GROMACS .gro file of C-alpha atoms in nm:
model
  391
    1MET     CA    1  -2.845   0.392   8.794
    2ILE     CA    2  -3.089   0.375   9.086
    3VAL     CA    3  -3.286   0.083   9.223
    4PHE     CA    4  -3.541   0.149   9.494
    5ALA     CA    5  -3.612  -0.159   9.701
    6LYS     CA    6  -3.764  -0.237  10.035
    7ILE     CA    7  -3.657  -0.561  10.192
    8PHE     CA    8  -3.831  -0.732  10.480
    9SER     CA    9  -3.654  -1.021  10.662
   10LEU     CA   10  -3.801  -1.266  10.911
   11LYS     CA   11  -3.613  -1.395  11.215
   12LYS     CA   12  -3.322  -1.638  11.168
   13ASP     CA   13  -3.515  -1.934  11.307
   14CYS     CA   14  -3.795  -1.877  11.060
   15LYS     CA   15  -3.782  -1.985  10.704
   16ALA     CA   16  -3.621  -1.702  10.510
   17LEU     CA   17  -3.874  -1.501  10.325
   18ILE     CA   18  -3.786  -1.195  10.126
   19ILE     CA   19  -4.049  -0.974   9.973
   20VAL     CA   20  -3.910  -0.722   9.734
   21SER     CA   21  -4.114  -0.422   9.624
   22ALA     CA   22  -3.913  -0.239   9.360
   23VAL     CA   23  -3.970   0.040   9.117
   24LEU     CA   24  -3.706   0.028   8.846
   25VAL     CA   25  -3.633   0.371   8.703
   26PHE     CA   26  -3.310   0.303   8.518
   27GLY     CA   27  -3.141  -0.038   8.545
   28ASN     CA   28  -2.783  -0.151   8.474
   29SER     CA   29  -2.875  -0.441   8.249
   30ALA     CA   30  -2.927  -0.406   7.873
   31TRP     CA   31  -3.283  -0.528   7.920
   32ALA     CA   32  -3.355  -0.264   8.183
   33GLN     CA   33  -3.201   0.008   7.971
   34LYS     CA   34  -3.411  -0.092   7.672
   35LYS     CA   35  -3.723  -0.099   7.887
   36SER     CA   36  -3.653   0.244   8.033
   37ASN     CA   37  -3.581   0.376   7.682
   38THR     CA   38  -3.919   0.254   7.562
   39LEU     CA   39  -4.095   0.415   7.858
   40LEU     CA   40  -3.921   0.745   7.793
   41ARG     CA   41  -4.004   0.738   7.421
   42ASP     CA   42  -4.368   0.662   7.503
   43LYS     CA   43  -4.381   0.956   7.743
   44ILE     CA   44  -4.218   1.193   7.489
   45LEU     CA   45  -4.462   1.091   7.216
   46SER     CA   46  -4.756   1.107   7.456
   47ILE     CA   47  -4.676   1.473   7.534
   48TYR     CA   48  -4.594   1.559   7.173
   49ASN     CA   49  -4.908   1.397   7.027
   50SER     CA   50  -5.147   1.515   7.298
   51PRO     CA   51  -5.447   1.684   7.130
   52GLU     CA   52  -5.543   1.862   7.453
   53LYS     CA   53  -5.213   2.042   7.507
   54LYS     CA   54  -5.112   2.362   7.330
   55THR     CA   55  -4.766   2.394   7.176
   56GLY     CA   56  -4.633   2.609   7.460
   57GLU     CA   57  -4.753   2.358   7.718
   58GLN     CA   58  -4.599   2.068   7.527
   59LEU     CA   59  -4.268   2.251   7.511
   60LYS     CA   60  -4.274   2.329   7.882
   61GLU     CA   61  -4.327   1.962   7.970
   62LEU     CA   62  -4.058   1.842   7.729
   63LEU     CA   63  -3.810   2.102   7.859
   64GLN     CA   64  -3.873   1.973   8.210
   65MET     CA   65  -3.822   1.619   8.087
   66GLN     CA   66  -3.499   1.727   7.920
   67GLN     CA   67  -3.365   1.854   8.253
   68GLU     CA   68  -3.459   1.527   8.425
   69MET     CA   69  -3.280   1.324   8.159
   70LYS     CA   70  -2.972   1.543   8.195
   71THR     CA   71  -2.978   1.477   8.570
   72PHE     CA   72  -2.952   1.104   8.500
   73GLN     CA   73  -2.686   1.171   8.230
   74LEU     CA   74  -2.893   1.038   7.942
   75GLN     CA   75  -2.783   1.297   7.683
   76THR     CA   76  -2.646   1.027   7.452
   77ASP     CA   77  -2.956   0.810   7.473
   78SER     CA   78  -3.172   0.751   7.164
   79SER     CA   79  -3.479   0.868   7.356
   80TYR     CA   80  -3.299   1.197   7.423
   81MET     CA   81  -3.237   1.224   7.048
   82LEU     CA   82  -3.612   1.186   6.990
   83LEU     CA   83  -3.686   1.443   7.260
   84LEU     CA   84  -3.465   1.704   7.090
   85GLN     CA   85  -3.619   1.628   6.750
   86LYS     CA   86  -3.974   1.681   6.876
   87MET     CA   87  -3.875   1.998   7.060
   88GLY     CA   88  -3.734   2.126   6.732
   89VAL     CA   89  -4.071   2.068   6.564
   90LEU     CA   90  -4.256   2.248   6.845
   91TYR     CA   91  -4.023   2.548   6.827
   92PHE     CA   92  -4.084   2.554   6.451
   93LYS     CA   93  -4.458   2.565   6.514
   94GLN     CA   94  -4.397   2.872   6.731
   95SER     CA   95  -4.193   3.029   6.446
   96ASP     CA   96  -3.879   3.020   6.662
   97TYR     CA   97  -3.665   2.896   6.374
   98ASN     CA   98  -3.326   2.941   6.542
   99GLN     CA   99  -3.425   2.722   6.835
  100ALA     CA  100  -3.581   2.468   6.597
  101ILE     CA  101  -3.252   2.453   6.405
  102ASN     CA  102  -3.038   2.432   6.721
  103PHE     CA  103  -3.235   2.148   6.880
  104THR     CA  104  -3.250   1.954   6.553
  105ASN     CA  105  -2.876   1.987   6.495
  106GLU     CA  106  -2.816   1.860   6.848
  107SER     CA  107  -3.048   1.566   6.777
  108ILE     CA  108  -2.846   1.493   6.461
  109GLN     CA  109  -2.519   1.470   6.656
  110ILE     CA  110  -2.672   1.202   6.880
  111ALA     CA  111  -2.841   1.024   6.589
  112LYS     CA  112  -2.502   0.979   6.420
  113LYS     CA  113  -2.406   0.745   6.705
  114PHE     CA  114  -2.689   0.511   6.608
  115LEU     CA  115  -2.614   0.463   6.239
  116SER     CA  116  -2.753   0.108   6.242
  117ASN     CA  117  -3.083   0.296   6.211
  118ALA     CA  118  -3.032   0.606   5.998
  119LEU     CA  119  -3.402   0.689   5.962
  120PRO     CA  120  -3.393   0.952   6.244
  121LEU     CA  121  -3.120   1.130   6.047
  122VAL     CA  122  -3.341   1.135   5.738
  123GLN     CA  123  -3.622   1.283   5.950
  124ASN     CA  124  -3.395   1.542   6.110
  125TYR     CA  125  -3.236   1.658   5.785
  126SER     CA  126  -3.578   1.675   5.620
  127ASN     CA  127  -3.701   1.891   5.910
  128LEU     CA  128  -3.392   2.112   5.883
  129TYR     CA  129  -3.470   2.177   5.518
  130TYR     CA  130  -3.802   2.335   5.615
  131TYR     CA  131  -3.656   2.521   5.914
  132TYR     CA  132  -3.376   2.676   5.707
  133ASN     CA  133  -3.627   2.762   5.438
  134SER     CA  134  -3.851   2.946   5.686
  135ALA     CA  135  -3.545   3.120   5.835
  136ASN     CA  136  -3.452   3.230   5.480
  137GLN     CA  137  -3.115   3.054   5.506
  138LEU     CA  138  -3.138   2.929   5.150
  139LYS     CA  139  -2.777   2.823   5.097
  140THR     CA  140  -2.784   2.597   5.402
  141LYS     CA  141  -3.129   2.472   5.308
  142TYR     CA  142  -3.003   2.328   4.982
  143GLU     CA  143  -2.693   2.180   5.147
  144VAL     CA  144  -2.889   1.964   5.395
  145ILE     CA  145  -3.088   1.803   5.112
  146ASP     CA  146  -2.784   1.598   5.012
  147SER     CA  147  -2.753   1.463   5.368
  148CYS     CA  148  -3.123   1.376   5.374
  149ILE     CA  149  -3.089   1.177   5.050
  150ALA     CA  150  -2.763   1.008   5.154
  151TYR     CA  151  -2.906   0.875   5.480
  152ALA     CA  152  -3.226   0.763   5.304
  153PHE     CA  153  -3.010   0.546   5.079
  154ARG     CA  154  -2.815   0.422   5.381
  155CYS     CA  155  -3.124   0.292   5.560
  156GLY     CA  156  -3.334   0.220   5.250
  157GLN     CA  157  -3.634   0.416   5.376
  158GLY     CA  158  -3.758   0.770   5.429
  159PHE     CA  159  -3.735   0.860   5.060
  160ASP     CA  160  -4.079   1.021   5.075
  161MET     CA  161  -3.924   1.284   5.305
  162ALA     CA  162  -3.646   1.353   5.052
  163ILE     CA  163  -3.847   1.381   4.730
  164GLY     CA  164  -4.002   1.725   4.796
  165PRO     CA  165  -3.672   1.890   4.897
  166LEU     CA  166  -3.498   1.721   4.602
  167ALA     CA  167  -3.755   1.865   4.359
  168ASP     CA  168  -3.692   2.210   4.508
  169LYS     CA  169  -3.316   2.175   4.467
  170THR     CA  170  -3.357   2.062   4.106
  171GLU     CA  171  -3.562   2.374   4.029
  172TYR     CA  172  -3.308   2.590   4.213
  173LEU     CA  173  -3.017   2.451   4.010
  174PHE     CA  174  -3.204   2.511   3.685
  175ASN     CA  175  -3.279   2.873   3.776
  176LYS     CA  176  -2.912   2.922   3.865
  177GLY     CA  177  -2.812   2.796   3.523
  178GLU     CA  178  -2.629   2.491   3.664
  179TYR     CA  179  -2.782   2.267   3.401
  180SER     CA  180  -2.549   1.968   3.436
  181LEU     CA  181  -2.616   1.939   3.810
  182CYS     CA  182  -2.986   2.001   3.753
  183SER     CA  183  -3.003   1.715   3.506
  184LYS     CA  184  -2.818   1.486   3.747
  185TYR     CA  185  -3.050   1.564   4.040
  186ALA     CA  186  -3.358   1.540   3.816
  187ARG     CA  187  -3.260   1.187   3.705
  188LEU     CA  188  -3.203   1.092   4.068
  189GLY     CA  189  -3.541   1.236   4.166
  190GLU     CA  190  -3.718   1.047   3.888
  191ASP     CA  191  -3.552   0.718   3.987
  192ILE     CA  192  -3.631   0.762   4.359
  193THR     CA  193  -3.993   0.857   4.294
  194ILE     CA  194  -4.049   0.561   4.061
  195LYS     CA  195  -3.895   0.315   4.306
  196TYR     CA  196  -4.009   0.441   4.645
  197SER     CA  197  -4.314   0.665   4.601
  198HIS     CA  198  -4.648   0.511   4.511
  199GLY     CA  199  -4.887   0.781   4.627
  200LYS     CA  200  -5.149   0.955   4.416
  201ASP     CA  201  -4.908   1.242   4.339
  202SER     CA  202  -4.616   1.021   4.239
  203ILE     CA  203  -4.683   1.042   3.862
  204THR     CA  204  -4.696   1.421   3.883
  205GLY     CA  205  -4.366   1.417   4.070
  206ILE     CA  206  -4.206   1.193   3.809
  207ALA     CA  207  -4.328   1.422   3.529
  208SER     CA  208  -4.186   1.725   3.711
  209PHE     CA  209  -3.840   1.567   3.735
  210ILE     CA  210  -3.851   1.466   3.366
  211ILE     CA  211  -3.943   1.822   3.265
  212ASN     CA  212  -3.656   1.967   3.469
  213GLN     CA  213  -3.416   1.717   3.317
  214ALA     CA  214  -3.534   1.797   2.963
  215ASN     CA  215  -3.519   2.171   3.034
  216ALA     CA  216  -3.164   2.138   3.164
  217LEU     CA  217  -3.059   1.945   2.852
  218TYR     CA  218  -3.234   2.193   2.622
  219PHE     CA  219  -3.082   2.504   2.780
  220SER     CA  220  -2.736   2.345   2.787
  221LYS     CA  221  -2.764   2.305   2.408
  222ASN     CA  222  -2.819   1.929   2.421
  223SER     CA  223  -3.147   1.953   2.231
  224PHE     CA  224  -3.098   1.615   2.059
  225GLU     CA  225  -3.080   1.439   2.398
  226ALA     CA  226  -3.371   1.644   2.528
  227GLU     CA  227  -3.586   1.547   2.230
  228ASN     CA  228  -3.503   1.177   2.263
  229LEU     CA  229  -3.584   1.186   2.635
  230LEU     CA  230  -3.918   1.357   2.577
  231GLN     CA  231  -4.022   1.131   2.290
  232LEU     CA  232  -3.946   0.827   2.506
  233LYS     CA  233  -4.145   0.966   2.800
  234VAL     CA  234  -4.440   1.059   2.578
  235LEU     CA  235  -4.452   0.697   2.462
  236GLN     CA  236  -4.421   0.558   2.818
  237PHE     CA  237  -4.681   0.791   2.967
  238THR     CA  238  -4.925   0.723   2.684
  239GLN     CA  239  -4.887   0.345   2.722
  240THR     CA  240  -4.950   0.365   3.098
  241GLY     CA  241  -5.257   0.588   3.059
  242ASN     CA  242  -5.099   0.898   3.212
  243ASP     CA  243  -5.156   1.112   2.905
  244LYS     CA  244  -5.304   1.402   3.106
  245LEU     CA  245  -4.954   1.503   3.207
  246LEU     CA  246  -4.812   1.522   2.857
  247GLY     CA  247  -4.873   1.893   2.804
  248SER     CA  248  -4.534   2.011   2.929
  249PHE     CA  249  -4.359   1.739   2.726
  250TYR     CA  250  -4.530   1.863   2.408
  251SER     CA  251  -4.447   2.225   2.490
  252LEU     CA  252  -4.078   2.146   2.529
  253LEU     CA  253  -4.079   1.946   2.206
  254GLY     CA  254  -4.229   2.254   2.042
  255LEU     CA  255  -3.935   2.466   2.161
  256ILE     CA  256  -3.687   2.213   2.026
  257LYS     CA  257  -3.860   2.190   1.687
  258ARG     CA  258  -3.879   2.570   1.666
  259ASP     CA  259  -3.508   2.605   1.737
  260ASN     CA  260  -3.438   2.348   1.467
  261LYS     CA  261  -3.654   2.558   1.228
  262ASN     CA  262  -3.919   2.288   1.196
  263TYR     CA  263  -4.192   2.548   1.240
  264THR     CA  264  -4.488   2.338   1.128
  265GLU     CA  265  -4.399   2.059   1.372
  266ALA     CA  266  -4.332   2.317   1.643
  267LEU     CA  267  -4.677   2.468   1.591
  268SER     CA  268  -4.837   2.125   1.619
  269TYR     CA  269  -4.657   2.046   1.943
  270PHE     CA  270  -4.748   2.382   2.101
  271GLN     CA  271  -5.111   2.327   2.007
  272GLN     CA  272  -5.102   1.979   2.163
  273GLY     CA  273  -4.933   2.124   2.469
  274TYR     CA  274  -5.203   2.389   2.511
  275LYS     CA  275  -5.479   2.131   2.470
  276GLU     CA  276  -5.336   1.903   2.742
  277ASN     CA  277  -5.240   2.185   2.979
  278LYS     CA  278  -5.587   2.335   2.952
  279LYS     CA  279  -5.738   1.999   3.053
  280ILE     CA  280  -5.553   2.003   3.385
  281GLY     CA  281  -5.591   2.377   3.445
  282PHE     CA  282  -5.219   2.455   3.417
  283LYS     CA  283  -5.262   2.827   3.344
  284LYS     CA  284  -4.897   2.929   3.330
  285ALA     CA  285  -4.824   2.661   3.070
  286CYS     CA  286  -5.134   2.763   2.871
  287ALA     CA  287  -5.009   3.124   2.865
  288GLN     CA  288  -4.670   3.011   2.737
  289ASP     CA  289  -4.814   2.776   2.474
  290LEU     CA  290  -5.056   3.034   2.333
  291THR     CA  291  -4.783   3.298   2.319
  292ALA     CA  292  -4.548   3.056   2.144
  293ILE     CA  293  -4.822   2.979   1.888
  294GLY     CA  294  -4.887   3.350   1.833
  295THR     CA  295  -4.518   3.425   1.789
  296LEU     CA  296  -4.480   3.144   1.538
  297TYR     CA  297  -4.776   3.264   1.331
  298ALA     CA  298  -4.644   3.620   1.325
  299LYS     CA  299  -4.273   3.559   1.281
  300HIS     CA  300  -4.258   3.251   1.060
  301PHE     CA  301  -4.596   3.242   0.882
  302ASN     CA  302  -4.645   3.620   0.848
  303GLU     CA  303  -4.994   3.595   0.998
  304TYR     CA  304  -4.968   3.898   1.228
  305SER     CA  305  -5.333   3.932   1.324
  306LYS     CA  306  -5.356   3.565   1.419
  307GLY     CA  307  -5.035   3.603   1.614
  308LEU     CA  308  -5.173   3.898   1.811
  309ASP     CA  309  -5.497   3.711   1.878
  310TYR     CA  310  -5.313   3.415   2.028
  311CYS     CA  311  -5.090   3.639   2.243
  312ASP     CA  312  -5.393   3.829   2.367
  313LYS     CA  313  -5.557   3.499   2.457
  314GLY     CA  314  -5.237   3.392   2.635
  315LEU     CA  315  -5.239   3.712   2.841
  316LYS     CA  316  -5.566   3.600   3.001
  317TYR     CA  317  -5.388   3.296   3.143
  318ALA     CA  318  -5.095   3.495   3.288
  319GLU     CA  319  -5.047   3.426   3.660
  320ASP     CA  320  -4.768   3.665   3.754
  321SER     CA  321  -4.563   3.963   3.635
  322SER     CA  322  -4.309   3.736   3.465
  323ASP     CA  323  -4.584   3.581   3.248
  324SER     CA  324  -4.737   3.920   3.163
  325LEU     CA  325  -4.400   4.077   3.085
  326PHE     CA  326  -4.307   3.796   2.847
  327ILE     CA  327  -4.639   3.807   2.659
  328LEU     CA  328  -4.649   4.187   2.631
  329LYS     CA  329  -4.291   4.181   2.501
  330GLN     CA  330  -4.396   3.935   2.231
  331ILE     CA  331  -4.691   4.154   2.136
  332ALA     CA  332  -4.456   4.454   2.108
  333ASN     CA  333  -4.224   4.251   1.884
  334ILE     CA  334  -4.512   4.156   1.655
  335TYR     CA  335  -4.592   4.526   1.611
  336VAL     CA  336  -4.224   4.579   1.527
  337LEU     CA  337  -4.262   4.316   1.253
  338LYS     CA  338  -4.567   4.508   1.128
  339LYS     CA  339  -4.359   4.830   1.143
  340ILE     CA  340  -4.615   4.992   1.373
  341TYR     CA  341  -4.357   5.135   1.612
  342ASP     CA  342  -4.585   5.355   1.823
  343SER     CA  343  -4.783   5.048   1.924
  344SER     CA  344  -4.466   4.850   1.987
  345GLN     CA  345  -4.336   5.119   2.225
  346TYR     CA  346  -4.670   5.125   2.405
  347PHE     CA  347  -4.653   4.750   2.471
  348PHE     CA  348  -4.286   4.764   2.572
  349LYS     CA  349  -4.390   5.024   2.830
  350LEU     CA  350  -4.675   4.801   2.953
  351ALA     CA  351  -4.428   4.512   2.985
  352TYR     CA  352  -4.198   4.713   3.215
  353ASN     CA  353  -4.497   4.830   3.419
  354THR     CA  354  -4.596   4.472   3.504
  355VAL     CA  355  -4.293   4.468   3.734
  356GLN     CA  356  -4.316   4.820   3.874
  357ALA     CA  357  -4.530   5.120   3.783
  358GLY     CA  358  -4.337   5.376   3.580
  359MET     CA  359  -4.043   5.149   3.526
  360ASN     CA  360  -3.826   5.164   3.214
  361GLU     CA  361  -3.477   5.062   3.107
  362THR     CA  362  -3.326   5.357   3.299
  363THR     CA  363  -3.501   5.312   3.633
  364MET     CA  364  -3.437   4.936   3.610
  365LEU     CA  365  -3.063   5.008   3.637
  366GLN     CA  366  -3.111   5.213   3.951
  367ASN     CA  367  -3.194   4.898   4.152
  368SER     CA  368  -3.503   5.060   4.296
  369PHE     CA  369  -3.662   4.719   4.355
  370GLN     CA  370  -3.558   4.361   4.417
  371PHE     CA  371  -3.569   4.105   4.138
  372PRO     CA  372  -3.775   3.815   4.273
  373GLY     CA  373  -3.603   3.553   4.061
  374PHE     CA  374  -3.383   3.450   3.772
  375ASN     CA  375  -3.667   3.411   3.521
  376LEU     CA  376  -3.792   3.767   3.565
  377LEU     CA  377  -3.439   3.903   3.544
  378GLN     CA  378  -3.385   3.714   3.218
  379ASN     CA  379  -3.715   3.843   3.077
  380LEU     CA  380  -3.624   4.203   3.169
  381SER     CA  381  -3.288   4.164   2.999
  382ASP     CA  382  -3.458   4.030   2.683
  383LEU     CA  383  -3.719   4.307   2.698
  384THR     CA  384  -3.452   4.577   2.708
  385THR     CA  385  -3.265   4.420   2.415
  386ASP     CA  386  -3.584   4.389   2.210
  387LYS     CA  387  -3.676   4.752   2.280
  388GLY     CA  388  -3.328   4.855   2.166
  389ASP     CA  389  -3.371   4.655   1.846
  390ALA     CA  390  -3.704   4.823   1.785
  391PHE     CA  391  -3.540   5.168   1.808
   0.00000   0.00000   0.00000
């Protein structure tokens, strides 16, 4: 610690007079240390938030400041922790993900020494989630989400930074087929969003977690629990005036009723689902609802033409190859029911071609392309089985 002082003394026979002119850089007392910490934090934030400086210039100044703080052995100081965190963000802005990750991890190690305030840890782990995601380190990305949530609970704040990553992990677990864990994380996400998030998108977030929880229950063969959950949420959302978000709830109830062979009720729910999803412009859900309606008409009510009409209408809402593949497969299956096999083979071929031109069940096995996700892989598997059944 250094104190610069200039002392002037008068002669002994004069009344002692001492004039001290001091500039305190870092003092020994707790008060001085706190004051210096505040000054350093202000300087860091001033550089980081400067609208005039470009990212490279900000980094250069903070790197210089880092060296100065190392000179005075302040590497364990909370202001140094903040410095590393902000440098991580700046490196991320420059797409230098490895440096962003390294600086943030170093900031975390210091932050763990100040657990009386765990909010910086929530911020750091939330940042890491995005850095790992951009660096395509997906396994690590999902691991840091748990730390982000744990420290948010520890300090009772920062939950808004954890909700987005938690929603992503819930979706990831569902696509992996880990339905029990998905349901657990979805319940946690719903509870956190209800309690801590009151923004304009909070209701949408709550609905998303409910849908993932119901999906996980449904696909793990707990359809009774899934139906009870959805019926309860339909009632709650209707009572609170959030009925615009009910479309996905109705669609899932339609799946459950269909599986239980309650085809008339299933048809009604799918129609309600389409109506609500169309209101909010949810095209993917509209495509699924219309295709489900068409399949029901063809398979369980023997109304093949109506079934094809609904599937054709659903195709217009398709947003990606997975949507198109699924709908074209259903159209092919309807032609199988009609015993028009040439047409069925034509639509099976179109379904494969939505993924890759010229693709069929043989070239699919040659791994000539990458599957972009679990859903498409599942649809391709079903398509191949259905084509085999048709033969």
